[in-house]
mmCIF file of C-alpha atoms in Angstrom:
data_model
loop_
_atom_site.group_PDB
_atom_site.id
_atom_site.type_symbol
_atom_site.label_atom_id
_atom_site.label_comp_id
_atom_site.label_asym_id
_atom_site.label_seq_id
_atom_site.Cartn_x
_atom_site.Cartn_y
_atom_site.Cartn_z
ATOM 1 C CA UNK F 1 18.454 -98.608 -60.302
ATOM 2 C CA UNK F 2 14.699 -98.810 -60.328
ATOM 3 C CA UNK F 3 12.181 -96.375 -61.737
ATOM 4 C CA UNK F 4 10.406 -95.129 -58.637
ATOM 5 C CA UNK F 5 7.295 -92.992 -58.896
ATOM 6 C CA UNK F 6 7.603 -89.431 -57.574
ATOM 7 C CA UNK F 7 5.843 -88.915 -54.245
ATOM 8 C CA UNK F 8 4.228 -85.719 -55.446
ATOM 9 C CA UNK F 9 3.428 -83.966 -58.718
ATOM 10 C CA UNK F 10 6.516 -82.642 -60.451
ATOM 11 C CA UNK F 11 6.312 -79.490 -62.505
ATOM 12 C CA UNK F 12 8.007 -79.318 -65.916
ATOM 13 C CA UNK F 13 11.041 -77.074 -65.786
ATOM 14 C CA UNK F 14 13.707 -76.055 -68.285
ATOM 15 C CA UNK F 15 16.242 -74.416 -65.959
ATOM 16 C CA UNK F 16 19.960 -75.037 -65.909
ATOM 17 C CA UNK F 17 21.415 -77.229 -63.182
ATOM 18 C CA UNK F 18 24.622 -79.036 -62.298
ATOM 19 C CA UNK F 19 25.692 -82.030 -60.222
ATOM 20 C CA UNK F 20 28.979 -82.544 -58.414
ATOM 21 C CA UNK F 21 30.506 -84.572 -55.600
ATOM 22 C CA UNK F 22 31.551 -82.893 -52.369
ATOM 23 C CA UNK F 23 32.824 -83.836 -48.946
ATOM 24 C CA UNK F 24 30.303 -84.700 -46.211
ATOM 25 C CA UNK F 25 29.785 -81.063 -45.145
ATOM 26 C CA UNK F 26 29.570 -79.710 -48.689
ATOM 27 C CA UNK F 27 32.492 -77.348 -48.133
ATOM 28 C CA UNK F 28 34.957 -79.005 -50.506
ATOM 29 C CA UNK F 29 34.256 -80.002 -54.102
ATOM 30 C CA UNK F 30 35.533 -83.490 -54.884
ATOM 31 C CA UNK F 31 34.700 -83.316 -58.609
ATOM 32 C CA UNK F 32 33.992 -80.786 -61.291
ATOM 33 C CA UNK F 33 30.418 -79.755 -61.956
ATOM 34 C CA UNK F 34 28.566 -81.597 -64.696
ATOM 35 C CA UNK F 35 26.088 -79.169 -66.209
ATOM 36 C CA UNK F 36 22.691 -80.166 -67.508
ATOM 37 C CA UNK F 37 19.044 -79.195 -67.599
ATOM 38 C CA UNK F 38 16.173 -79.653 -65.181
ATOM 39 C CA UNK F 39 13.410 -81.791 -66.648
ATOM 40 C CA UNK F 40 10.973 -81.435 -63.771
ATOM 41 C CA UNK F 41 10.934 -80.439 -60.114
ATOM 42 C CA UNK F 42 8.907 -80.623 -56.892
ATOM 43 C CA UNK F 43 9.595 -79.671 -53.287
ATOM 44 C CA UNK F 44 11.032 -83.147 -52.623
ATOM 45 C CA UNK F 45 12.920 -83.965 -55.793
ATOM 46 C CA UNK F 46 13.824 -83.312 -59.391
ATOM 47 C CA UNK F 47 14.948 -85.036 -62.528
ATOM 48 C CA UNK F 48 17.835 -83.879 -64.674
ATOM 49 C CA UNK F 49 19.165 -84.463 -68.161
ATOM 50 C CA UNK F 50 22.962 -84.642 -68.405
ATOM 51 C CA UNK F 51 25.449 -85.303 -71.186
ATOM 52 C CA UNK F 52 27.631 -87.467 -68.928
ATOM 53 C CA UNK F 53 27.638 -88.937 -65.421
ATOM 54 C CA UNK F 54 31.329 -89.731 -64.967
ATOM 55 C CA UNK F 55 33.911 -87.067 -64.165
ATOM 56 C CA UNK F 56 37.516 -87.514 -63.079
ATOM 57 C CA UNK F 57 36.928 -91.293 -62.996
ATOM 58 C CA UNK F 58 34.088 -90.823 -60.488
ATOM 59 C CA UNK F 59 30.575 -92.001 -61.303
ATOM 60 C CA UNK F 60 28.194 -89.418 -59.855
ATOM 61 C CA UNK F 61 25.551 -92.017 -59.008
ATOM 62 C CA UNK F 62 27.544 -95.010 -57.769
ATOM 63 C CA UNK F 63 30.450 -93.253 -56.020
ATOM 64 C CA UNK F 64 28.335 -91.799 -53.147
ATOM 65 C CA UNK F 65 26.704 -95.223 -52.682
ATOM 66 C CA UNK F 66 30.063 -96.933 -52.353
ATOM 67 C CA UNK F 67 31.889 -94.424 -50.127
ATOM 68 C CA UNK F 68 30.913 -92.162 -47.232
ATOM 69 C CA UNK F 69 33.635 -89.778 -48.399
ATOM 70 C CA UNK F 70 31.575 -88.519 -51.358
ATOM 71 C CA UNK F 71 28.202 -86.770 -51.268
ATOM 72 C CA UNK F 72 26.102 -85.668 -54.226
ATOM 73 C CA UNK F 73 25.168 -81.988 -54.565
ATOM 74 C CA UNK F 74 22.736 -80.336 -56.955
ATOM 75 C CA UNK F 75 23.231 -76.748 -58.089
ATOM 76 C CA UNK F 76 20.046 -74.880 -59.018
ATOM 77 C CA UNK F 77 19.969 -71.376 -60.437
ATOM 78 C CA UNK F 78 17.491 -69.033 -58.743
ATOM 79 C CA UNK F 79 17.248 -65.591 -60.314
ATOM 80 C CA UNK F 80 20.747 -64.198 -59.655
ATOM 81 C CA UNK F 81 21.881 -66.757 -57.064
ATOM 82 C CA UNK F 82 22.753 -70.438 -56.876
ATOM 83 C CA UNK F 83 21.162 -72.884 -54.512
ATOM 84 C CA UNK F 84 23.340 -75.897 -53.652
ATOM 85 C CA UNK F 85 21.416 -78.832 -52.199
ATOM 86 C CA UNK F 86 22.434 -82.219 -50.835
ATOM 87 C CA UNK F 87 20.639 -84.880 -52.887
ATOM 88 C CA UNK F 88 20.359 -88.628 -53.244
ATOM 89 C CA UNK F 89 20.093 -90.333 -56.618
ATOM 90 C CA UNK F 90 16.963 -92.503 -56.759
ATOM 91 C CA UNK F 91 17.163 -93.695 -60.364
ATOM 92 C CA UNK F 92 19.012 -93.072 -63.604
ATOM 93 C CA UNK F 93 18.894 -94.284 -67.171
ATOM 94 C CA UNK F 94 20.239 -93.459 -70.592
ATOM 95 C CA UNK F 95 18.115 -92.663 -73.607
ATOM 96 C CA UNK F 96 18.901 -95.001 -76.481
ATOM 97 C CA UNK F 97 18.712 -92.397 -79.249
ATOM 98 C CA UNK F 98 21.500 -89.893 -79.754
ATOM 99 C CA UNK F 99 20.309 -86.977 -77.664
ATOM 100 C CA UNK F 100 22.591 -84.143 -76.609
ATOM 101 C CA UNK F 101 21.779 -84.890 -72.932
ATOM 102 C CA UNK F 102 21.058 -88.653 -72.918
ATOM 103 C CA UNK F 103 21.340 -89.384 -69.180
ATOM 104 C CA UNK F 104 18.257 -88.927 -66.995
ATOM 105 C CA UNK F 105 18.662 -88.841 -63.220
ATOM 106 C CA UNK F 106 15.957 -88.775 -60.561
ATOM 107 C CA UNK F 107 17.011 -87.026 -57.362
ATOM 108 C CA UNK F 108 15.562 -86.808 -53.879
ATOM 109 C CA UNK F 109 16.262 -83.616 -51.932
ATOM 110 C CA UNK F 110 17.607 -84.423 -48.469
ATOM 111 C CA UNK F 111 16.177 -81.076 -47.334
ATOM 112 C CA UNK F 112 12.883 -80.229 -49.089
ATOM 113 C CA UNK F 113 12.558 -76.965 -50.984
ATOM 114 C CA UNK F 114 10.266 -74.316 -49.622
ATOM 115 C CA UNK F 115 7.364 -73.265 -51.833
ATOM 116 C CA UNK F 116 9.118 -69.892 -52.274
ATOM 117 C CA UNK F 117 12.317 -71.570 -53.521
ATOM 118 C CA UNK F 118 10.287 -73.759 -55.874
ATOM 119 C CA UNK F 119 8.561 -70.709 -57.356
ATOM 120 C CA UNK F 120 11.897 -68.943 -57.906
ATOM 121 C CA UNK F 121 13.408 -71.974 -59.632
ATOM 122 C CA UNK F 122 10.348 -72.308 -61.856
ATOM 123 C CA UNK F 123 10.553 -68.593 -62.650
ATOM 124 C CA UNK F 124 6.991 -68.004 -61.419
#
């Protein structure tokens, strides 16, 4: 996957997040959640750091590209609630050194965040 430049400024963020695969409507989980950390975020996308990107023999990046059955969802924690968003992976890579969360994934939100949601996620 290529390293695309974000379309707007992303704000550094240290919040917890998770990725999982769901059915088309987002009602049924098709994989377990892989938990990680937000690296940065904007209204149109985010990047995450994860320890792994394969769960239950499903690659979180390639599986949705290869099958219409699977759709990628991002879980963001906002104050006392979770926000689950449909996303598309734009790029990913793996850090060469031995980091705890070596995988980096760039995501595009299919439905942009509102400025209010962005503020809550950032803890502003």
